[in-house]
Amino acid sequence: MTQYLTTPEHRRIAHDLTPGTGPTVVFLGGFRSDMTGTKAVDLRDWAVVQGRAFLRFDYSGHGVSEGRFEDGAIGDWYEDARAALSLVEGPVVLVGSSMGGWIALQLARAMPDRVVALVGIAAAPDFTEDLMWASFDDAQRAQVMAGAYPLPSAYGEPTPITRRLIEEGRNRLVLRDPLRLPFPVRLLQGTADAEVPVSVALRLMEHAESSDLRLTLVKGADHRFSSPECLALIRQTVADVAG
């Protein structure tokens, strides 16, 4: 059942907490996604059957949380996720999809004592800088700096890429400094992902300091990573690291 939490930054975010045994599995959704997405719901249903504690939520400006998407930035959504974690006690398994993978890495860096495993699904660390800003031409960059650039989206209306999103994102980068992940890390990536290329997963794998990091490539899977086979792989991967 959806409930609401007011974060320390005074943003009201929606969440759904399924009680069960720990460690709690926490799903972190992607850019402009929400907690009713296919992967979040499938994993919630799995957790219910397993009797596993599970938390999903909507960042501010996403789903049924309050706020406007175009007012938000990576740091806001990281703060939302950190506030959501206050709803559960004890260790957590972070499952981050796309942008959620970047936010999961920030949480892991900030509170490594609470994170016992991390699963990235087409994880997109530093995407505002490396996948957006780096690919924009001069005219697009000028639009961003003037306020916002309407980035065409395969999923519906254009996405407003704001100056604040780009500039604030530079304070949240995780691939420029040491990134120690002292727990099992599993990265799942489709080879046909047009939004987050395989090179991103390979770069993260090379950069992170971890004694137990594995990357699984699924031939032909796209960015949604939501086919029955991909969903089954997500469930099995989470089960393996959650214990």
GROMACS .gro file of C-alpha atoms in nm:
model
  243
    1MET     CA    1   0.000   0.000   0.000
    2THR     CA    2   0.135   0.341  -0.099
    3GLN     CA    3   0.230   0.567   0.188
    4TYR     CA    4   0.412   0.900   0.203
    5LEU     CA    5   0.729   1.020   0.371
    6THR     CA    6   0.844   1.379   0.411
    7THR     CA    7   1.220   1.391   0.362
    8PRO     CA    8   1.456   1.611   0.567
    9GLU     CA    9   1.461   1.840   0.261
   10HIS     CA   10   1.080   1.874   0.288
   11ARG     CA   11   0.993   1.673  -0.022
   12ARG     CA   12   0.694   1.437   0.004
   13ILE     CA   13   0.770   1.104  -0.159
   14ALA     CA   14   0.558   0.794  -0.209
   15HIS     CA   15   0.673   0.451  -0.101
   16ASP     CA   16   0.554   0.094  -0.060
   17LEU     CA   17   0.715  -0.123   0.208
   18THR     CA   18   0.653  -0.498   0.210
   19PRO     CA   19   0.738  -0.654   0.548
   20GLY     CA   20   0.944  -0.970   0.568
   21THR     CA   21   1.282  -1.111   0.655
   22GLY     CA   22   1.602  -0.921   0.588
   23PRO     CA   23   1.819  -0.801   0.445
   24THR     CA   24   1.563  -0.565   0.292
   25VAL     CA   25   1.571  -0.548  -0.088
   26VAL     CA   26   1.544  -0.184  -0.197
   27PHE     CA   27   1.452  -0.106  -0.559
   28LEU     CA   28   1.577   0.223  -0.702
   29GLY     CA   29   1.408   0.315  -1.028
   30GLY     CA   30   1.536   0.495  -1.331
   31PHE     CA   31   1.518   0.843  -1.481
   32ARG     CA   32   1.147   0.937  -1.524
   33SER     CA   33   1.046   0.588  -1.409
   34ASP     CA   34   0.834   0.499  -1.108
   35MET     CA   35   0.762   0.218  -0.863
   36THR     CA   36   0.483   0.072  -1.079
   37GLY     CA   37   0.731  -0.024  -1.351
   38THR     CA   38   0.759  -0.384  -1.466
   39LYS     CA   39   1.085  -0.463  -1.285
   40ALA     CA   40   0.978  -0.302  -0.956
   41VAL     CA   41   0.644  -0.483  -0.950
   42ASP     CA   42   0.792  -0.818  -1.053
   43LEU     CA   43   1.055  -0.798  -0.779
   44ARG     CA   44   0.792  -0.693  -0.524
   45ASP     CA   45   0.579  -0.995  -0.617
   46TRP     CA   46   0.884  -1.220  -0.581
   47ALA     CA   47   0.960  -1.070  -0.239
   48VAL     CA   48   0.604  -1.135  -0.121
   49VAL     CA   49   0.627  -1.502  -0.220
   50GLN     CA   50   0.967  -1.533  -0.054
   51GLY     CA   51   0.862  -1.351   0.264
   52ARG     CA   52   1.139  -1.103   0.195
   53ALA     CA   53   1.130  -0.740   0.313
   54PHE     CA   54   1.108  -0.513   0.009
   55LEU     CA   55   1.100  -0.136  -0.038
   56ARG     CA   56   1.017   0.060  -0.352
   57PHE     CA   57   0.953   0.434  -0.381
   58ASP     CA   58   0.912   0.725  -0.621
   59TYR     CA   59   1.169   1.003  -0.629
   60SER     CA   60   1.027   1.353  -0.603
   61GLY     CA   61   0.881   1.458  -0.938
   62HIS     CA   62   0.835   1.091  -1.032
   63GLY     CA   63   0.528   0.870  -1.017
   64VAL     CA   64   0.287   0.977  -0.742
   65SER     CA   65   0.544   1.166  -0.535
   66GLU     CA   66   0.505   1.541  -0.508
   67GLY     CA   67   0.711   1.792  -0.705
   68ARG     CA   68   0.786   1.864  -1.068
   69PHE     CA   69   1.031   1.644  -1.254
   70GLU     CA   70   1.199   1.940  -1.422
   71ASP     CA   71   1.280   2.096  -1.084
   72GLY     CA   72   1.479   1.792  -0.972
   73ALA     CA   73   1.840   1.679  -1.001
   74ILE     CA   74   2.050   1.377  -0.917
   75GLY     CA   75   2.133   1.505  -0.570
   76ASP     CA   76   1.766   1.556  -0.485
   77TRP     CA   77   1.684   1.202  -0.588
   78TYR     CA   78   1.982   1.067  -0.395
   79GLU     CA   79   1.853   1.250  -0.087
   80ASP     CA   80   1.507   1.102  -0.150
   81ALA     CA   81   1.658   0.753  -0.162
   82ARG     CA   82   1.858   0.813   0.154
   83ALA     CA   83   1.539   0.925   0.330
   84ALA     CA   84   1.355   0.616   0.205
   85LEU     CA   85   1.623   0.396   0.360
   86SER     CA   86   1.535   0.544   0.699
   87LEU     CA   87   1.209   0.348   0.675
   88VAL     CA   88   1.393   0.019   0.724
   89GLU     CA   89   1.642  -0.104   0.981
   90GLY     CA   90   1.943  -0.322   0.931
   91PRO     CA   91   2.124  -0.432   0.618
   92VAL     CA   92   1.994  -0.370   0.266
   93VAL     CA   93   2.042  -0.508  -0.083
   94LEU     CA   94   2.030  -0.221  -0.331
   95VAL     CA   95   1.882  -0.296  -0.675
   96GLY     CA   96   1.933   0.002  -0.904
   97SER     CA   97   1.789   0.030  -1.253
   98SER     CA   98   1.956   0.275  -1.493
   99MET     CA   99   1.978   0.606  -1.299
  100GLY     CA  100   1.892   0.402  -0.990
  101GLY     CA  101   2.224   0.225  -1.036
  102TRP     CA  102   2.405   0.559  -1.006
  103ILE     CA  103   2.205   0.649  -0.696
  104ALA     CA  104   2.269   0.304  -0.547
  105LEU     CA  105   2.643   0.359  -0.594
  106GLN     CA  106   2.619   0.694  -0.413
  107LEU     CA  107   2.432   0.529  -0.124
  108ALA     CA  108   2.689   0.249  -0.109
  109ARG     CA  109   2.969   0.504  -0.096
  110ALA     CA  110   2.795   0.701   0.181
  111MET     CA  111   2.682   0.408   0.398
  112PRO     CA  112   2.887   0.097   0.321
  113ASP     CA  113   2.809  -0.041   0.665
  114ARG     CA  114   2.441  -0.088   0.569
  115VAL     CA  115   2.480  -0.226   0.218
  116VAL     CA  116   2.541  -0.601   0.194
  117ALA     CA  117   2.506  -0.631  -0.185
  118LEU     CA  118   2.433  -0.423  -0.492
  119VAL     CA  119   2.265  -0.524  -0.818
  120GLY     CA  120   2.284  -0.284  -1.111
  121ILE     CA  121   2.043  -0.327  -1.403
  122ALA     CA  122   2.175  -0.126  -1.700
  123ALA     CA  123   2.335   0.095  -1.436
  124ALA     CA  124   2.404   0.447  -1.560
  125PRO     CA  125   2.659   0.615  -1.332
  126ASP     CA  126   2.750   0.973  -1.428
  127PHE     CA  127   2.506   0.967  -1.721
  128THR     CA  128   2.423   1.338  -1.711
  129GLU     CA  129   2.787   1.416  -1.786
  130ASP     CA  130   2.907   1.121  -1.992
  131LEU     CA  131   2.596   1.022  -2.190
  132MET     CA  132   2.411   1.355  -2.213
  133TRP     CA  133   2.643   1.655  -2.194
  134ALA     CA  134   2.925   1.478  -2.378
  135SER     CA  135   2.692   1.396  -2.669
  136PHE     CA  136   2.524   1.737  -2.702
  137ASP     CA  137   2.631   1.972  -2.980
  138ASP     CA  138   2.690   2.343  -2.925
  139ALA     CA  139   2.328   2.436  -2.998
  140GLN     CA  140   2.193   2.177  -2.754
  141ARG     CA  141   2.438   2.286  -2.486
  142ALA     CA  142   2.332   2.645  -2.537
  143GLN     CA  143   1.968   2.544  -2.483
  144VAL     CA  144   2.061   2.364  -2.163
  145MET     CA  145   2.252   2.662  -2.031
  146ALA     CA  146   1.963   2.892  -2.121
  147GLY     CA  147   1.725   2.679  -1.914
  148ALA     CA  148   1.640   2.342  -2.064
  149TYR     CA  149   1.683   2.128  -2.375
  150PRO     CA  150   1.387   1.903  -2.473
  151LEU     CA  151   1.562   1.570  -2.528
  152PRO     CA  152   1.359   1.339  -2.755
  153SER     CA  153   1.252   1.022  -2.576
  154ALA     CA  154   1.161   0.679  -2.709
  155TYR     CA  155   0.922   0.645  -2.416
  156GLY     CA  156   0.692   0.943  -2.478
  157GLU     CA  157   0.717   1.320  -2.444
  158PRO     CA  158   1.061   1.486  -2.470
  159THR     CA  159   1.257   1.498  -2.146
  160PRO     CA  160   1.356   1.846  -2.026
  161ILE     CA  161   1.729   1.842  -1.960
  162THR     CA  162   1.784   2.142  -1.736
  163ARG     CA  163   2.093   2.340  -1.658
  164ARG     CA  164   2.055   2.243  -1.293
  165LEU     CA  165   2.036   1.870  -1.381
  166ILE     CA  166   2.369   1.892  -1.564
  167GLU     CA  167   2.552   2.121  -1.323
  168GLU     CA  168   2.430   1.956  -1.004
  169GLY     CA  169   2.509   1.614  -1.148
  170ARG     CA  170   2.876   1.710  -1.159
  171ASN     CA  171   2.875   1.710  -0.779
  172ARG     CA  172   2.755   1.348  -0.775
  173LEU     CA  173   2.995   1.172  -1.012
  174VAL     CA  174   3.123   0.834  -0.895
  175LEU     CA  175   3.363   0.733  -1.173
  176ARG     CA  176   3.621   1.007  -1.116
  177ASP     CA  177   3.730   0.913  -0.765
  178PRO     CA  178   3.798   0.579  -0.594
  179LEU     CA  179   3.481   0.376  -0.557
  180ARG     CA  180   3.516   0.105  -0.296
  181LEU     CA  181   3.239  -0.155  -0.292
  182PRO     CA  182   3.323  -0.404  -0.015
  183PHE     CA  183   3.034  -0.643  -0.084
  184PRO     CA  184   2.901  -0.856  -0.372
  185VAL     CA  185   2.821  -0.649  -0.681
  186ARG     CA  186   2.626  -0.787  -0.978
  187LEU     CA  187   2.584  -0.589  -1.299
  188LEU     CA  188   2.321  -0.697  -1.553
  189GLN     CA  189   2.340  -0.542  -1.899
  190GLY     CA  190   2.176  -0.594  -2.237
  191THR     CA  191   2.392  -0.587  -2.549
  192ALA     CA  192   2.116  -0.407  -2.745
  193ASP     CA  193   2.079  -0.125  -2.491
  194ALA     CA  194   2.060   0.196  -2.695
  195GLU     CA  195   2.041   0.428  -2.391
  196VAL     CA  196   2.323   0.291  -2.175
  197PRO     CA  197   2.586   0.112  -2.385
  198VAL     CA  198   2.783  -0.189  -2.269
  199SER     CA  199   3.090   0.036  -2.244
  200VAL     CA  200   2.936   0.199  -1.935
  201ALA     CA  201   2.913  -0.136  -1.755
  202LEU     CA  202   3.268  -0.222  -1.856
  203ARG     CA  203   3.395   0.113  -1.730
  204LEU     CA  204   3.217   0.068  -1.397
  205MET     CA  205   3.354  -0.283  -1.364
  206GLU     CA  206   3.707  -0.159  -1.431
  207HIS     CA  207   3.680   0.140  -1.200
  208ALA     CA  208   3.514  -0.008  -0.891
  209GLU     CA  209   3.724  -0.159  -0.615
  210SER     CA  210   3.554  -0.489  -0.533
  211SER     CA  211   3.669  -0.842  -0.464
  212ASP     CA  212   3.336  -0.986  -0.580
  213LEU     CA  213   3.204  -0.805  -0.887
  214ARG     CA  214   3.049  -0.984  -1.183
  215LEU     CA  215   2.902  -0.852  -1.506
  216THR     CA  216   2.639  -1.054  -1.694
  217LEU     CA  217   2.570  -0.956  -2.056
  218VAL     CA  218   2.240  -1.064  -2.210
  219LYS     CA  219   2.258  -1.081  -2.589
  220GLY     CA  220   1.980  -0.883  -2.755
  221ALA     CA  221   1.833  -0.733  -2.436
  222ASP     CA  222   1.744  -0.364  -2.456
  223HIS     CA  223   1.739  -0.091  -2.192
  224ARG     CA  224   1.403  -0.196  -2.052
  225PHE     CA  225   1.554  -0.533  -1.952
  226SER     CA  226   1.199  -0.653  -1.885
  227SER     CA  227   1.149  -0.966  -2.093
  228PRO     CA  228   1.043  -1.278  -1.899
  229GLU     CA  229   1.399  -1.406  -1.925
  230CYS     CA  230   1.549  -1.079  -1.799
  231LEU     CA  231   1.303  -1.059  -1.511
  232ALA     CA  232   1.389  -1.416  -1.412
  233LEU     CA  233   1.759  -1.327  -1.421
  234ILE     CA  234   1.697  -1.026  -1.195
  235ARG     CA  235   1.506  -1.236  -0.943
  236GLN     CA  236   1.772  -1.507  -0.938
  237THR     CA  237   2.054  -1.256  -0.905
  238VAL     CA  238   1.887  -1.078  -0.614
  239ALA     CA  239   1.813  -1.412  -0.447
  240ASP     CA  240   2.177  -1.517  -0.483
  241VAL     CA  241   2.321  -1.206  -0.317
  242ALA     CA  242   2.046  -1.157  -0.058
  243GLY     CA  243   2.105  -1.498   0.096
   0.00000   0.00000   0.00000
